[in-house]
Amino acid sequence: MLAEVSVVVPTHNRVGLLPRLLRSLDDLETSPPKEVIVVDDGSTDGTPEILRRWEYQEHLYAARALRRPCSVGPGRARNLGVQSATGAVVAFTDDDCRVDRQWLSNLLRPLDGADSVVGVGGRVLPEGADVTSRFYSFHGVLQPPRSLSYLVSANCAYLRDALLCVGGFEGDIPTPGGEDVGLSFKLPRRCYRFAYSSDAVVYHSFR
């Protein structure tokens, strides 16, 4: 299944953090995804130049950068990536994250096509050990709830057909937060289910 996976990352003015994520995707120890699509949501810093260099570098996957002329929010940016993706599965993480070397293979394991599972979430751990990181980590701010009523876009994957079926992420939320929950709430209404993989880890830079 790994050969049929597209990884989609929205980014906006994260010139200091985005290269770290891109390096971690290159360092995946298992088979690489089919493609990595980074959607630049109207950045006004040096992000476009970083992405131009990244596209011309050698990777074990197809490197694709899409750009919106102005910022419309992460939900619509992700939806653009989903529409452009060619993989049967779309995995998501964020520009302020770093993925574990086994992230993708562990994340995809529950997506075996059985039991109506169309989405899977993983663990989000703090990149640092400062007070802010410890606070958010203790309260599980970026962890999916035990009920799995929703998944968090910093670390999740969906069957692409399921995303398209419900219209993707909520597009009317202009800032990060809630667009992924809104998507998750739409899928169970069609009798779809979510799974959780504790071994699928990304590290997040809390601010």
Backbone as a ProteinNet text record, in pm:
[ID]
protein_1_A
[PRIMARY]
MLAEVSVVVPTHNRVGLLPRLLRSLDDLETSPPKEVIVVDDGSTDGTPEILRRWEYQEHLYAARALRRPCSVGPGRARNLGVQSATGAVVAFTDDDCRVDRQWLSNLLRPLDGADSVVGVGGRVLPEGADVTSRFYSFHGVLQPPRSLSYLVSANCAYLRDALLCVGGFEGDIPTPGGEDVGLSFKLPRRCYRFAYSSDAVVYHSFR
[TERTIARY]
82.4	0	85.8	209.6	291.5	311	319.6	342	222.4	107.9	-12.4	-47.7	49.5	23.6	75.1	-9.4	30.7	37.2	144	155.1	127.1	35.2	-3.4	29.9	98	139.5	101.3	14.1	-7.7	100.5	138.6	237.8	206.7	241.2	221.4	324.3	419.2	519.1	591.6	638.8	714.6	852.9	918.8	1047.5	1150.5	1135.4	1230.6	1206.5	1086.1	1050.9	1029.2	982.4	948.3	1064.8	1187.8	1297.2	1318	1296.6	1313.6	1213.6	1088.8	988.5	1027.6	1068.4	1102.9	1219.7	1317.8	1429.6	1381.7	1288.7	1240.1	1162.4	1093.8	1024.8	1125.8	1238.3	1344.2	1408.8	1401.8	1469.3	1380.9	1260.6	1175	1248	1248.6	1325.8	1252.3	1121.5	1044.3	1027.6	957.7	935.7	873	921.4	871.6	730.2	661.6	530	546.8	435.7	437.8	474.7	423.6	448.1	430.6	496.1	475.7	432.5	316.3	260	259	332.8	332.8	253	150.7	64.8	102	162.4	200.6	77.8	28.4	-95.7	-64	-13.8	8.9	119.1	227.3	337.4	400.4	445	510.3	655.3	707.1	847.2	926.7	1028.7	1111.8	1063.9	940.5	889	889.9	846.6	847.6	986.4	1090.6	1225.9	1268.4	1234.3	1264.7	1198.4	1073.9	1001.5	1053.8	1099.6	1158.7	1284.6	1369.3	1490.3	1454.7	1354.2	1312.8	1262.1	1186.5	1133	1243.9	1354.1	1461.2	1561.3	1552.1	1640.6	1593.9	1683.7	1648	1579.2	1469.9	1394.7	1353.8	1314.3	1261.6	1111.2	1057	915.7	908.5	792.5	771.1	745.8	825.2	811.7	731.2	618.5	530.6	494.6	511	474.3	362	254.4	143.7	138.9	94.3	92.6	-39.4	-94.2	-209.7	-158.2	-214.3	-163.3	-189.7	-292.4	-321.4	-368.5	-357.4	-390.2	-541	-583.3	-725.6	-748.3	-641.5	-655.7	-612.4	-573.7	-519.4	-620	-748.5	-848.1	-855.3	-867.5	-875.5	-742.1	-631.7	-501.2	-488.5	-530.4	-526.1	-617.5	-734.4	-826.8	-766.5	-690.9	-623.6	-523.6	-451.3	-358.5	-428.1	-542.4	-618.6	-667.3	-717.1	-766.6	-654.6	-532.6	-419.6	-351.7	-380.5	-311.6	-350	-256	-280.7	-280.1	-249.6	-250.2	-388.9	-411.2	-539.1	-555.1	-443.2	-442.3	-371	-425.1	-360.6	-325.4	-196.7	-149.6	-119.5	-141.1	-124.4	-32.1	50	120.4	135.4	198.5	204.3	347.3	360.5	492.9	573	511	584.4	606	605.8	626.1	751.2	792.3	899	850.5	854.1	798.6	905.9	862.2	949.3	986.9	1099.2	1147.1	1051.4	972.5	877	733.5	718.1	587.2	487.2	522.8	423.2	380.5	475.1	437.8	351.3	382	300.8	164	157.9	29.5	-66.5	-13.4	-100.1	-145.1	-82.5	-111.6	-260.5	-333.4	-476	-564.3	-511.7	-592.7	-584.6	-645	-638.4	-764.6	-852.9	-974.3	-1086.6	-1067.3	-1169.9	-1243.7	-1362.3	-1439	-1471.3	-1481.5	-1520.8	-1424.6	-1300	-1200.9	-1148.9	-1171.3	-1126.8	-1023.2	-997.5	-900.9	-829	-703.8	-625.2	-542.9	-532.1	-452.3	-336.9	-237	-120.8	-89.2	24.6	66.1	140	114.9	187.1	262	393.8	477.9	547	584.6	650.6	792.7	832.8	970.2	1066.1	1018.8	1103.3	1057.4	1130.3	1097.1	1069.7	1035.6	1006.9	870.9	838.4	714	592.1	593.4	479.4	458.4	567.7	557.2	504.1	553.5	507.9	360.6	317.2	177.5	84.4	111.4	24	29.5	147.5	159.6	81.5	90.9	19.1	-131.5	-183	-327.2	-369.6	-274.9	-309.6	-378.5	-333.8	-403	-408.3	-302.6	-299.3	-314.8	-371	-397.8	-545	-574.8	-716.5	-773.6	-899.5	-958.3	-969.5	-982.2	-994.9	-1115.4	-1216.8	-1336.9	-1314.1	-1202.6	-1174.1	-1289.6	-1350.8	-1457.6	-1401.8	-1273.4	-1208.8	-1060.3	-996.6	-852.9	-790.2	-660.6	-588.3	-497.7	-502.8	-435.4	-283.6	-226.9	-81.8	-30.6	-120	-78.1	-199	-230.3	-344.3	-333.6	-415.2	-424.8	-567.9	-612.8	-748.7	-744.6	-843.6	-867.1	-913.9	-851.6	-881	-1026.5	-1082.2	-1221.4	-1316.9	-1286.2	-1371.5	-1365.1	-1245	-1230.9	-1312.2	-1300.8	-1373.5	-1524	-1565.4	-1707.4	-1777.2	-1704.5	-1766.9	-1719.8	-1645.5	-1605.2	-1478.6	-1406.3	-1277.3	-1287.3	-1180.1	-1171.6	-1264.6	-1300.2	-1383.8	-1305.5	-1359.7	-1287.7	-1317.5	-1411.9	-1449.4	-1385.1	-1283.6	-1209.6	-1074.6	-1049.2	-930.8	-800.5	-806.5	-685.6	-681	-561.4	-551.2	-635.3	-705.5	-783.7	-929.8	-975	-1115.8	-1149.4	-1067.3	-1099.4	-1086.1	-996.1	-980	-1090.7	-1133.3	-1244	-1372.6	-1395.1	-1513.9	-1519.3	-1404.5	-1398.4	-1434.1	-1374.1	-1396.2	-1542.5	-1612.9	-1752.7	-1840.3	-1796.1	-1877.6	-1869.4	-1757.5	-1737	-1819.1	-1830	-1911.5	-2059.3	-2106.2	-2245.5	-2270.7	-2165.1	-2176.4	-2130.1	-2127.7	-2094	-1946.4	-1860.8	-1717	-1660.2	-1544.7	-1482.9	-1337	-1280	-1140.2	-1064.6	-934.1	-845.7	-731.5	-654.7	-543.9	-419.6	-305.1	-177.2	-81.2	-57.5	29.2	175	211	349.1	376.9	273.5	291	310.5	433.6	468.6	519	470.6	531.6	565.1	664.7	709.7	672	603.8	545.4	613.9	638.7	699	587.6	563.2	460.2	513	422.5	460.6	375.5
-121.1	0	126.1	119.7	239.4	306.8	228.2	286.5	368.3	354.6	426.2	537.5	587.5	688.3	824.3	924.7	1063.7	1128.7	1200.8	1277.8	1423.4	1485.7	1624.5	1708.8	1821.2	1911	2054.2	2120.7	2263.9	2344.1	2457.4	2540	2687.5	2767	2912.1	2980.9	3048.2	3129.2	3050.6	2932.6	2850	2818.7	2921.2	2901.1	2840.6	2864.2	2811.4	2667	2614.7	2479.2	2381.8	2430.5	2342.8	2254.4	2305.9	2217.4	2095.8	2111.1	1997.8	1888	1925.1	1825.3	1756.3	1833.6	1774.7	1678.2	1711	1618.1	1489.7	1501	1380.1	1289.7	1347.1	1265.4	1193	1257.4	1191	1078.4	1087.4	989.9	871.8	861.7	747.6	617.9	523.4	400.9	296	303.6	207.9	260.8	187.8	231.8	370.5	457.3	595	603.3	714.7	734	754.4	750.1	774.9	919.4	1011.1	1153	1228.7	1343.1	1437.6	1569	1617.5	1741.4	1845.5	1954.5	2064.6	2178.1	2223.6	2331.1	2458.8	2552.1	2681	2771.4	2798.1	2875.6	3025.2	3079.1	3222.7	3275.5	3201	3246.5	3374.2	3460.3	3585.2	3589	3475.2	3468.9	3394.7	3322	3252.8	3114.1	3078.8	2944.2	2907.6	2995.5	2956.3	2916	2984.1	2949	2814	2787.5	2657.3	2546.2	2567.1	2463.7	2447	2554.6	2541.6	2454.5	2478.8	2397.7	2252.3	2233.7	2099	2019.7	2082.5	2013.2	1964.9	2038.4	2002	1904.6	1878.8	1782.2	1639.6	1544	1404.4	1348.4	1278.3	1213.3	1074.9	991.9	860.2	865.6	982.5	1006.4	1125.7	1146.9	1265.6	1384.6	1489.8	1610.6	1714.5	1754.9	1848.4	1963.5	2085.4	2204.5	2277	2304.7	2383	2515.1	2620.8	2750.7	2822.1	2873	2961.5	3104.2	3198.3	3335.6	3410.1	3366.6	3428.8	3320.3	3348.7	3248.3	3229.4	3102.5	3069.6	2973.9	2938.7	2850.3	2708.7	2634.1	2499.5	2398.7	2416.4	2322.2	2322.8	2439.6	2449.2	2414.4	2445.6	2407.4	2255.8	2186.5	2039.9	1984.2	2044.1	1995.6	2007.9	2114.9	2128.8	2014.6	1980.2	1868.7	1736.8	1715.9	1592.6	1582.3	1691.8	1691.5	1660.8	1703.4	1682.4	1547.9	1482.1	1358	1245.7	1155	1039.7	908.2	912.6	792.2	755.7	627.6	581.9	621.2	644.8	688.6	822.2	914.4	1043.8	1056.6	1074.7	1094.6	1242.1	1288.4	1429.4	1448.7	1551.9	1605.5	1754.6	1825.4	1971.1	2020.8	2147.5	2204.5	2231.6	2219.7	2236.4	2102	1995.8	1860.5	1796.9	1688.6	1601.7	1459	1381.7	1246.4	1146.9	1046.9	936	854.4	784.6	709.3	597.3	546.3	439.9	492.8	624.7	687.7	632.4	633.7	604	458	367.1	225.2	191.6	248.8	222.8	288.2	404.2	474.6	399.2	335.8	273.9	133.3	74.2	-66.2	-93	-7.8	-38.5	-18.2	46.5	71	-50.1	-158.7	-282.8	-307.7	-208.2	-221.4	-296.8	-336.7	-413.6	-327.7	-372.6	-313.7	-166.6	-121.1	16.2	120.8	83.4	179.5	260.3	392.4	478.7	581.2	588.4	684.9	631.1	672.5	629.2	746.9	756	860.8	801.4	885.3	841.7	934.7	909.8	987.3	1113.6	1222.3	1347.8	1379	1375.1	1400.3	1535.5	1598	1728.3	1716.2	1811.6	1816.2	1860.6	1950.8	2004.4	1960.3	2007.7	1973.5	2099.3	2209.5	2334.3	2326.2	2428	2428.9	2420.7	2496.5	2495.6	2356.9	2293.8	2159.6	2059.3	2067.1	1972.7	1994.7	2120.7	2151.6	2092.6	2122.7	2073.9	1922.2	1865.2	1720.3	1653.5	1709.3	1652.7	1651.3	1756.4	1766.1	1700	1642	1569.5	1654	1777.9	1871.1	1821	1757.6	1710.7	1559.9	1497.4	1353.9	1330.4	1234	1200	1144.5	1171.9	1122.1	970.3	912.8	767.1	714.8	796.8	756	751.1	811.1	823.6	889.8	987.5	1060.7	1156	1186.5	1266.8	1235	1270.3	1256	1394	1401.2	1528.4	1534	1644.6	1652.1	1651.9	1672.8	1664.1	1523.5	1424.4	1285.6	1198.4	1183.5	1099.6	1059.9	962.8	920.3	877.7	901.5	865.9	800.4	717.4	675.3	797.1	820.6	941.9	946.2	833.2	832	876.2	839.5	879.9	1030.7	1088.8	1233.7	1306.7	1260.7	1326.2	1309.4	1196.4	1167	1267.9	1317.7	1410	1553.9	1581	1718.2	1763.1	1670	1703.7	1781.9	1852.7	1930.1	2051.1	2101.5	2221.3	2339.5	2401.6	2507.1	2647.1	2663.7	2799.3	2840.9	2765.8	2801.2	2856.2	2987	3048.4	3025.5	2978.4	2957.2	2811.9	2761.8	2622.1	2595.1	2482.5	2441.8	2422.1	2297	2266.8	2212.8	2245.2	2197.6	2046.3	1987.7	1842.3	1773.4	1835.9	1780.2	1781.5	1890.7	1900.4	1790.7	1759.4	1648.7	1517.3	1492.2	1365.3	1343.4	1448.7	1434.4	1394.8	1426.1	1393.9	1246.7	1182.2	1045.8	940.2	943.8	841.8	845.1	959.1	965.9	871.8	833.3	738.3	598.6	575.9	445.6	409.1	509.4	484.8	489.7	423.8	418.8	461.6	493.9	532.4	429	426.1	340.3	426	367.3	439.5	353.2	413.9	343.7	418.1	362.7	429.2	431.5	345.4	339.5	441	505.9	607.3	742.1	791.5	906.5	1022.5	1142.9	1265.3	1351.8	1437.1	1528	1670.6	1737.6	1869.2	1978.9	2091.6	2207	2294.3	2283	2366.3	2506.6	2604.4	2744.3	2807.5
0	0	0	50.1	59.4	-75.6	-181.8	-313.6	-360.3	-294	-334.4	-236.9	-163.4	-61	-106	-90.2	-107.4	30.7	58.4	181.6	147.3	220.5	195.4	318.2	294.1	401.5	362.9	438.7	415.4	487.8	433	501.2	480	580.9	571.7	661	599.1	670.6	779.3	745.5	841	784.8	735.7	670.8	765.7	896	992.7	1031.2	1007.4	1050.3	935.2	822.2	710.7	665	653	607.1	696.9	827.1	918.6	886.3	859.1	821.8	691.7	591.9	463.1	476	559	580.6	645.9	740.4	807.8	712.2	614.2	514.1	424.9	398.2	322	401.6	534.4	621	659.7	604.6	634.7	600.3	694.4	675.4	593.1	589.4	510.6	368.4	286.7	149.3	147.4	60.7	59.4	4	27.9	-34.7	-184.5	-252.3	-396.4	-425.6	-343.6	-364.8	-234.1	-226.1	-116.7	-179.6	-138.7	-192.6	-81.2	-100.1	-5	-66.5	5.4	-43.7	29.8	-41	16.4	17.3	137.5	153	161.9	51.3	42.3	131.9	148.1	233.9	178.8	271.1	232.3	279.2	327.6	368.8	261.7	297.7	200.1	163.4	200.3	173.6	25.1	-66.2	-208.4	-258.2	-214	-258	-201	-74.6	-15.1	-95.2	-133.6	-206.8	-348.3	-411.7	-545.2	-539	-439.6	-426.1	-394.8	-307.6	-268.3	-389.1	-476.4	-593	-686.3	-693.3	-786	-725.3	-596	-532.8	-563	-544.6	-564.6	-441.7	-462.7	-355.8	-403.5	-308.7	-344.1	-371.1	-373.8	-402.7	-497.9	-557	-639.3	-548.1	-564.7	-482.7	-560.2	-503.2	-572.3	-479.3	-528.1	-451.5	-524.9	-452.2	-505	-428.8	-493.2	-426	-449.4	-340.2	-347.9	-336.5	-414.6	-413.4	-282.7	-209.1	-79.8	15.8	143.8	244.1	257	254	269.2	385.7	458.3	573	542.1	646.5	625.5	572	603.2	553.6	401.8	344.2	198.2	133	200.9	146.9	140.6	246.3	243.8	135	120.3	17.3	-122.6	-147.1	-275.2	-294.5	-186.8	-194.7	-221.1	-155.9	-176	-320.4	-374.6	-512	-611.7	-578.5	-668.6	-647.2	-535.9	-500.9	-596.5	-617.5	-704.1	-626.3	-496.4	-415.5	-367.6	-343	-289.1	-143.6	-75.2	64.3	70.7	153	173.6	321.4	349.9	486.7	507.6	630.8	661.3	780.2	772.2	887.9	863.7	957	949.6	938.1	898.4	873.8	1000.1	1116.8	1243	1311.7	1232.3	1285.2	1225.6	1285	1232.7	1248.1	1141.3	1146.5	1189.7	1264.1	1302.9	1179.1	1185.7	1069.1	1027.6	1121.2	1089.8	1080.5	1075.1	1085	983.7	857.9	755.3	756.5	768.4	768.2	888.6	1004.9	1123.8	1114.4	1052.6	1040.7	949.6	846.4	746.7	783.2	883.1	913.6	938.2	1012.1	1034.1	911	806.5	687.4	594.1	637.8	559.7	477.9	476.1	396.2	463.8	590.8	661	762.4	799.9	910.2	890	766.3	735.1	790	817.5	866	747.5	751.8	641.8	687.6	818.7	868.7	990.4	1007.2	1121.8	1172.6	1304.6	1366.4	1444.9	1472.4	1548.1	1662.7	1728.4	1845.7	1802.6	1878.4	1858.4	1987	1980.1	2096.3	2081.8	2193.3	2185.1	2132.8	2052	2003.1	2113.3	2197.8	2304.2	2442.1	2544.2	2682.6	2764.6	2698.4	2768.8	2836.4	2914	2991.2	2899.7	2790.8	2699.4	2639.7	2598	2538.6	2639	2761.3	2864.4	2897.2	2898.9	2929.9	2824.2	2697.2	2590.8	2578.5	2601.8	2594.8	2707.8	2827.8	2943	2917.5	2856.8	2832.6	2701.2	2628.7	2506.7	2402.4	2387	2298.5	2154.7	2108	1969.2	1957.6	2059.9	2053.8	2020.1	1936.2	1916.8	2046.7	2076.3	2201.2	2201.1	2319.6	2328.9	2253.2	2243.4	2169.9	2019.3	1972.6	1829.4	1754.8	1820.2	1753.4	1647.8	1656	1552.5	1548.1	1435.4	1417.2	1405.8	1431.8	1431.7	1309.8	1237.5	1107.9	1117.8	1236.8	1250.9	1226.1	1238.6	1224.2	1193.5	1067.7	1030.5	884.2	845.5	706.2	678	556.1	514.4	376.5	351.2	214.4	134.2	20.9	-56.6	-100.5	-141.5	-187.2	-77	47.6	159.1	180.1	167	180.8	74.4	-49.3	-157.7	-142	-85.8	-70.6	19.9	123.4	219.8	200.6	94.8	66.7	137	199.8	259.3	389.5	421.7	545	539.5	656.9	663.1	604.9	501.8	431.4	476.7	568.7	609	740.8	785.5	907.2	861.7	877.6	816.4	890.9	1014.7	1093.1	1140.7	1178.1	1222.1	1346.2	1345.5	1461	1428.6	1424.8	1404.4	1267.9	1167.8	1032.9	1022.3	1101	1099.3	1177.9	1287.3	1365.5	1283.1	1211.5	1127	1022.8	963.7	867.9	935.6	1050.9	1119.5	1154	1188.5	1226.5	1108	986.4	868.9	830.3	858.5	810.8	884.5	1018.5	1086.5	1045.8	997.8	952.7	835.3	766.9	655.7	697.5	829.8	888.1	869.7	850	845.9	987.5	1007.2	1139.2	1130	1248.8	1259.9	1343.6	1324	1402.7	1456.6	1547.9	1611.2	1610.3	1577.4	1577.2	1669.3	1788.3	1885.3	1841	1745.3	1696.7	1585.6	1537.2	1432.9	1501.1	1504.6	1588.7	1503	1535.8	1486.8	1607.1	1590.2	1695.6	1655.6	1746.9	1715.8	1796.6	1731.5	1798.9	1855	1984	2047	2066.8	2058.8	2075.1	2183.5
[MASK]
+++++++++++++++++++++++++++++++++++++++++++++++++++++++++++++++++++++++++++++++++++++++++++++++++++++++++++++++++++++++++++++++++++++++++++++++++++++++++++++++++++++++++++++++++++++++++++++++++++++++++++++++

